[in-house]
GROMACS .gro file of C-alpha atoms in nm:
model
  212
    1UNK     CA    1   9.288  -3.510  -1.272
    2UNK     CA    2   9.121  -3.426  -1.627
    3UNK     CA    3   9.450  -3.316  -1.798
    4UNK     CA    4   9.395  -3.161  -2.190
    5UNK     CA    5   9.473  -3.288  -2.524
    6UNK     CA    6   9.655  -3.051  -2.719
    7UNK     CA    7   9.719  -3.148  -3.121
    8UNK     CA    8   9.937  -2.882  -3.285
    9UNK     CA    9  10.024  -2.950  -3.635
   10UNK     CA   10  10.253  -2.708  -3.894
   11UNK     CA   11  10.052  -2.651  -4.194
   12UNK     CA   12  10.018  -2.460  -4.555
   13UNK     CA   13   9.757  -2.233  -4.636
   14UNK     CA   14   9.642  -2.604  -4.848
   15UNK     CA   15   9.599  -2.759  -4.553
   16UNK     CA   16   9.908  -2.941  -4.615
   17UNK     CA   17  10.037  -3.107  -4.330
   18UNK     CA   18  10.305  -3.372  -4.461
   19UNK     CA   19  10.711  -3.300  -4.384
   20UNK     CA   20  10.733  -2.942  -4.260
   21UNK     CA   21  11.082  -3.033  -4.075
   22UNK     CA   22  11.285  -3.153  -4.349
   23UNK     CA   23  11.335  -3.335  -4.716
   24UNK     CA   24  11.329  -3.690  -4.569
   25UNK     CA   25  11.091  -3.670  -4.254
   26UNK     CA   26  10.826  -3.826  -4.499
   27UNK     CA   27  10.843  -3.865  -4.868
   28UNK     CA   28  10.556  -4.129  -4.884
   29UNK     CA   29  10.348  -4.046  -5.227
   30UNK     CA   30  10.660  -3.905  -5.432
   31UNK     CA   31  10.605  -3.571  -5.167
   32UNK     CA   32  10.872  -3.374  -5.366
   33UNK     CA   33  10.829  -3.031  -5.074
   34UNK     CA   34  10.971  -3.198  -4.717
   35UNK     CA   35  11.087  -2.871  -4.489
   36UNK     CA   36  10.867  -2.619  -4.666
   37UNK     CA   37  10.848  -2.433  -4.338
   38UNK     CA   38  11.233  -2.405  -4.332
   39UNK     CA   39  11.177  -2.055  -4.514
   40UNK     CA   40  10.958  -1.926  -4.237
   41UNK     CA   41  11.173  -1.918  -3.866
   42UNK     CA   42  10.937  -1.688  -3.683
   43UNK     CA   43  10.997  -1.551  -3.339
   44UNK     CA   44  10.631  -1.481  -3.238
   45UNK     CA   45  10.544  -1.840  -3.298
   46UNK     CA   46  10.834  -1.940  -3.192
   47UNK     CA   47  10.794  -1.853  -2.820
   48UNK     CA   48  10.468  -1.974  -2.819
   49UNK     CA   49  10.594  -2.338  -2.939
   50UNK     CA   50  10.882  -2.319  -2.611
   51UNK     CA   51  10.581  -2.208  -2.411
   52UNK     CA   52  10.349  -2.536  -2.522
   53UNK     CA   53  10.724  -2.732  -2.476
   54UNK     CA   54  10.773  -2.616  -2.147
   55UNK     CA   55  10.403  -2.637  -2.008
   56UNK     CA   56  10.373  -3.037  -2.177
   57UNK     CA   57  10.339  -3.350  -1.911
   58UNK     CA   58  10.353  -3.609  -2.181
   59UNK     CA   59  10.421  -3.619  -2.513
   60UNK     CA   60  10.215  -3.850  -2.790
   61UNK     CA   61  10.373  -3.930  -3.146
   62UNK     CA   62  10.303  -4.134  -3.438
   63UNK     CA   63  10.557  -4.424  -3.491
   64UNK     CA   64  10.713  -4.211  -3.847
   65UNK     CA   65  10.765  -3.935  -3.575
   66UNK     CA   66  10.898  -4.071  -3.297
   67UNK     CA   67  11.144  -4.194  -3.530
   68UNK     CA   68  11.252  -3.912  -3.619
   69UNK     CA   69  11.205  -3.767  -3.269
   70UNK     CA   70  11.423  -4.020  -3.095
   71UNK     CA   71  11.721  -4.015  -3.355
   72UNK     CA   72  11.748  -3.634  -3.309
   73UNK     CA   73  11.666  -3.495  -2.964
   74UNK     CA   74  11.857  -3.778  -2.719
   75UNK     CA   75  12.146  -3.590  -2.856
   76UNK     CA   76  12.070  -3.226  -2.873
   77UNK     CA   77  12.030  -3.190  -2.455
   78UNK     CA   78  12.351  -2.961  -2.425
   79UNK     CA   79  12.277  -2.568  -2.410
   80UNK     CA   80  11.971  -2.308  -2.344
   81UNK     CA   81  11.829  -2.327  -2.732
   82UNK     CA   82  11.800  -2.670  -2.845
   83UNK     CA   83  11.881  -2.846  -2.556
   84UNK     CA   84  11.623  -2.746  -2.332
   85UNK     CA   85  11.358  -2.912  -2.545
   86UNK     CA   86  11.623  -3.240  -2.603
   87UNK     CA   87  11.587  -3.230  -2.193
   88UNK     CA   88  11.221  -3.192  -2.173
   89UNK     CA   89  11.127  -3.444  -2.427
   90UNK     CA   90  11.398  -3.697  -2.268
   91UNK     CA   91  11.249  -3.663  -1.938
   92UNK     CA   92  10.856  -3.681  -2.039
   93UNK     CA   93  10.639  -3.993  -2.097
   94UNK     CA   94  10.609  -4.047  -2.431
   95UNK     CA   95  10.350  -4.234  -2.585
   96UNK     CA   96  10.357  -4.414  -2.967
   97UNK     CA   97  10.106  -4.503  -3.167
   98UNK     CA   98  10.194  -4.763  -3.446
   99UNK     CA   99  10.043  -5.077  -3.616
  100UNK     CA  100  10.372  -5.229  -3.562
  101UNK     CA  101  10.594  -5.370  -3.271
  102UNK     CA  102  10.869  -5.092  -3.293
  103UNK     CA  103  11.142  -5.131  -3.038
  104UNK     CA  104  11.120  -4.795  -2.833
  105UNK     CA  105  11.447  -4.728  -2.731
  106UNK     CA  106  11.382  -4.353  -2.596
  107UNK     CA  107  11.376  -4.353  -2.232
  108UNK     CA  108  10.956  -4.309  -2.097
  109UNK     CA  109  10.833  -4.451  -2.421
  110UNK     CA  110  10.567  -4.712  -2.391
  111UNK     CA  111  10.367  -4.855  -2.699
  112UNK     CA  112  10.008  -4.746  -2.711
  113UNK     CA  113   9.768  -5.028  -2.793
  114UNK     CA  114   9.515  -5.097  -3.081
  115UNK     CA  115   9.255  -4.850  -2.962
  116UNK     CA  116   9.557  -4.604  -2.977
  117UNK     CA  117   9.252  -4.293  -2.986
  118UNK     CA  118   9.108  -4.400  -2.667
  119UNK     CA  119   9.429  -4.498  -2.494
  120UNK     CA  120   9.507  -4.096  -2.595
  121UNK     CA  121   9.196  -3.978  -2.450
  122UNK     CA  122   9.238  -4.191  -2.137
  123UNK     CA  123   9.588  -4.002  -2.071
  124UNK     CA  124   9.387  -3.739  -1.958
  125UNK     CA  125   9.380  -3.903  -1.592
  126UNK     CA  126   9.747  -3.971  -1.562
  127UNK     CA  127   9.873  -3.624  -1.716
  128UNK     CA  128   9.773  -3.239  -1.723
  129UNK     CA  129   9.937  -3.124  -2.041
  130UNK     CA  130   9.945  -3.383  -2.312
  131UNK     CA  131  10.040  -3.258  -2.660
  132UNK     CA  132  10.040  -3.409  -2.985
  133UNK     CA  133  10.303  -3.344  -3.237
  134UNK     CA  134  10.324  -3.378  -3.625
  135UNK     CA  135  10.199  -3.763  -3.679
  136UNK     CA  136   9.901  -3.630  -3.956
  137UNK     CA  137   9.787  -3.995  -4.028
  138UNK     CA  138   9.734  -4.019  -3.647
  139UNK     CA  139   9.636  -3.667  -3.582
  140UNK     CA  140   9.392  -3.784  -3.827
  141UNK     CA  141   9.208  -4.077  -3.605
  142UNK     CA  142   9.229  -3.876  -3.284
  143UNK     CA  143   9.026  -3.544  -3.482
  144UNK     CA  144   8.733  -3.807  -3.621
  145UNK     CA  145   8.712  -3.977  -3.266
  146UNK     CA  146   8.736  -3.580  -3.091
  147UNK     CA  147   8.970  -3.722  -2.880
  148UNK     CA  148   9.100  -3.405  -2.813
  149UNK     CA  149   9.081  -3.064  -2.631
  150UNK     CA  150   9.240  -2.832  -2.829
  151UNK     CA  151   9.416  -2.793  -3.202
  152UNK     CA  152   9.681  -2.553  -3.296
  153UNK     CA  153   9.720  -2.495  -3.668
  154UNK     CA  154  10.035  -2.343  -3.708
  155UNK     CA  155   9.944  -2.234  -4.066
  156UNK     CA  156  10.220  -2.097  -4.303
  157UNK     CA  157  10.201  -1.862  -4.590
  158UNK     CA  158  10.238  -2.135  -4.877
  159UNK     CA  159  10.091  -2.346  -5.078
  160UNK     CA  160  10.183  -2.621  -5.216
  161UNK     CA  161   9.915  -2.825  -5.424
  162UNK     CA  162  10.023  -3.171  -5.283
  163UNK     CA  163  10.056  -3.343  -4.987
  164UNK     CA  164   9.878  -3.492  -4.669
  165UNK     CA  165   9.600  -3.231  -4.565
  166UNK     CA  166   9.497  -3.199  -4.179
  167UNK     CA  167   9.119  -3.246  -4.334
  168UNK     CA  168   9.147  -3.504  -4.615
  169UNK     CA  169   8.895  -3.586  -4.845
  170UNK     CA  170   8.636  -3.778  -4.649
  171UNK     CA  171   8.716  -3.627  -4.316
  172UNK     CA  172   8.461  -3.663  -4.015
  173UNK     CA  173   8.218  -3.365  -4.061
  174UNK     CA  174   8.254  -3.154  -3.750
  175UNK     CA  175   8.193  -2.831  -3.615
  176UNK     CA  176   8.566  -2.665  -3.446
  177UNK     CA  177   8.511  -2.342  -3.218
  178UNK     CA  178   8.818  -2.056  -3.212
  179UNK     CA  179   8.961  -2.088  -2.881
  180UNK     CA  180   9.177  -1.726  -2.860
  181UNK     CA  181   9.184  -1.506  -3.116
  182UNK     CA  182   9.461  -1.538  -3.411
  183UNK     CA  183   9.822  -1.462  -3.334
  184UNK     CA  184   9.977  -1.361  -3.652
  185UNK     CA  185  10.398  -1.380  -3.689
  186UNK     CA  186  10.645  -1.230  -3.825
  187UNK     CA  187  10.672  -1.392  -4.125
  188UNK     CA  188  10.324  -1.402  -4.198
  189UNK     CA  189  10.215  -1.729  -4.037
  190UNK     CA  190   9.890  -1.752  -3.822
  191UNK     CA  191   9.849  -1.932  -3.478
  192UNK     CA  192   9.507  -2.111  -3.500
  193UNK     CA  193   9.329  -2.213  -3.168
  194UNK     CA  194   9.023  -2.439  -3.208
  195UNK     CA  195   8.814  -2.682  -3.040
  196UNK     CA  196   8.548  -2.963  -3.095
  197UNK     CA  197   8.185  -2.789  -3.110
  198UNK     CA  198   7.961  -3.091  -3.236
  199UNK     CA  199   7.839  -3.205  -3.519
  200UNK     CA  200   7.816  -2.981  -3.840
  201UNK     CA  201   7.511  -2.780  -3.806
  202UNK     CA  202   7.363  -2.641  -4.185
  203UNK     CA  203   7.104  -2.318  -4.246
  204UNK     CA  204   6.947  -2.107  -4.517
  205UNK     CA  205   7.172  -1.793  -4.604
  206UNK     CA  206   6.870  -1.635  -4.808
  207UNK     CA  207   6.765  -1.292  -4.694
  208UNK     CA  208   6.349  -1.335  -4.700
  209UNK     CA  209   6.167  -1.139  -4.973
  210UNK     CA  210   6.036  -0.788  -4.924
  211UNK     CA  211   5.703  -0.826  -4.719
  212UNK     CA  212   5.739  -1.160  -4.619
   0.00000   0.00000   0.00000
């Protein structure tokens, strides 16, 4: 089996990954704009998220995430909305990554260890469909290492100045290839495919002199 990583993150048109889903999902650094992307319920994107939800094997989450995660859909399993992503997620391994001990309560969730990015990559030979939600800080390890196949920006039209980007300052250089071309949504939000493509690769945009 050689199952794919998928990474899909909500972002701004900043780059600004930090607390799309609500005020107090993370307020580290004074972050005054948690659920920014409350203003922009989309149904284009919207079916493709169920589509990534129902096609996922295994789920991996930072430890601020699966907090959130496991307080919220354990509960919401009822119905054909929200509760058929509470089911999937209940009944899916899910994987944590966290400097900590946490006591994982969720059904399927197992601790990853210190070399959480390889442990991620190395789910590709237990699982077909492995996706990666939210978790920026983590996100962040697993894009340096390219321990990943495939990276959905879900980016949204705001911007907000502030924040935890997707490419901090003093990201890994890298080269990212478009997978599919852009799906743009209703509200004006724009599905982003890419992949890893190598290192960063420079040139010479100067057109040569006349005669030369």
């Amino acid at each position: 089996m050689t199952g794919r990583i998928t990474i899909d993150l909500f972002t701004t048109l900043d780059g600004v990954a930090q607390a799309p889903g609500g005020p107090e999902e993370d307020t580290s650094n004074g972050f005054p704009y948690g659920g920014w992307q409350a203003p922009f319920p989309d149904r284009v994107l919207g079916q493709q998220i169920g589509a990534g939800i129902d096609a996922m094997d295994a789920l991996v989450l930072g430890r601020r995430t699966y907090d959130i995660f496991a307080a919220y859909w354990p509960n919401h399993t009822e119905g054909d909305a929200e509760g058929r992503i509470g089911r999937k997620f209940d009944a899916i391994p899910k994987y944590v990554a966290s400097r900590g001990r946490p006591n994982l309560e969720w059904q399927r969730s197992t601790l990853l260890g210190p070399d959480a990015a390889a442990e991620v990559a190395a789910l590709r030979d237990r699982h077909e469909n492995i996706h990666v939600i939210g978790s920026v800080d983590f996100v962040q390890t697993l894009l340096a290492a390219e321990a990943y196949d495939e990276l959905l920006l879900w980016v949204h039209p705001v911007v907000l100045g502030q924040g935890k980007k997707v490419f901090p300052d003093g990201a890994k250089p890298a080269t990212l290839e478009l997978l599919a071309p852009p799906l743009v949504g209703d509200t004006g939000a724009v599905l982003l495919r890419y992949g890893p493509a190598g290192p960063v690769r420079t040139g010479d945009m100067s057109l040569p002199e006349d005669g030369a």
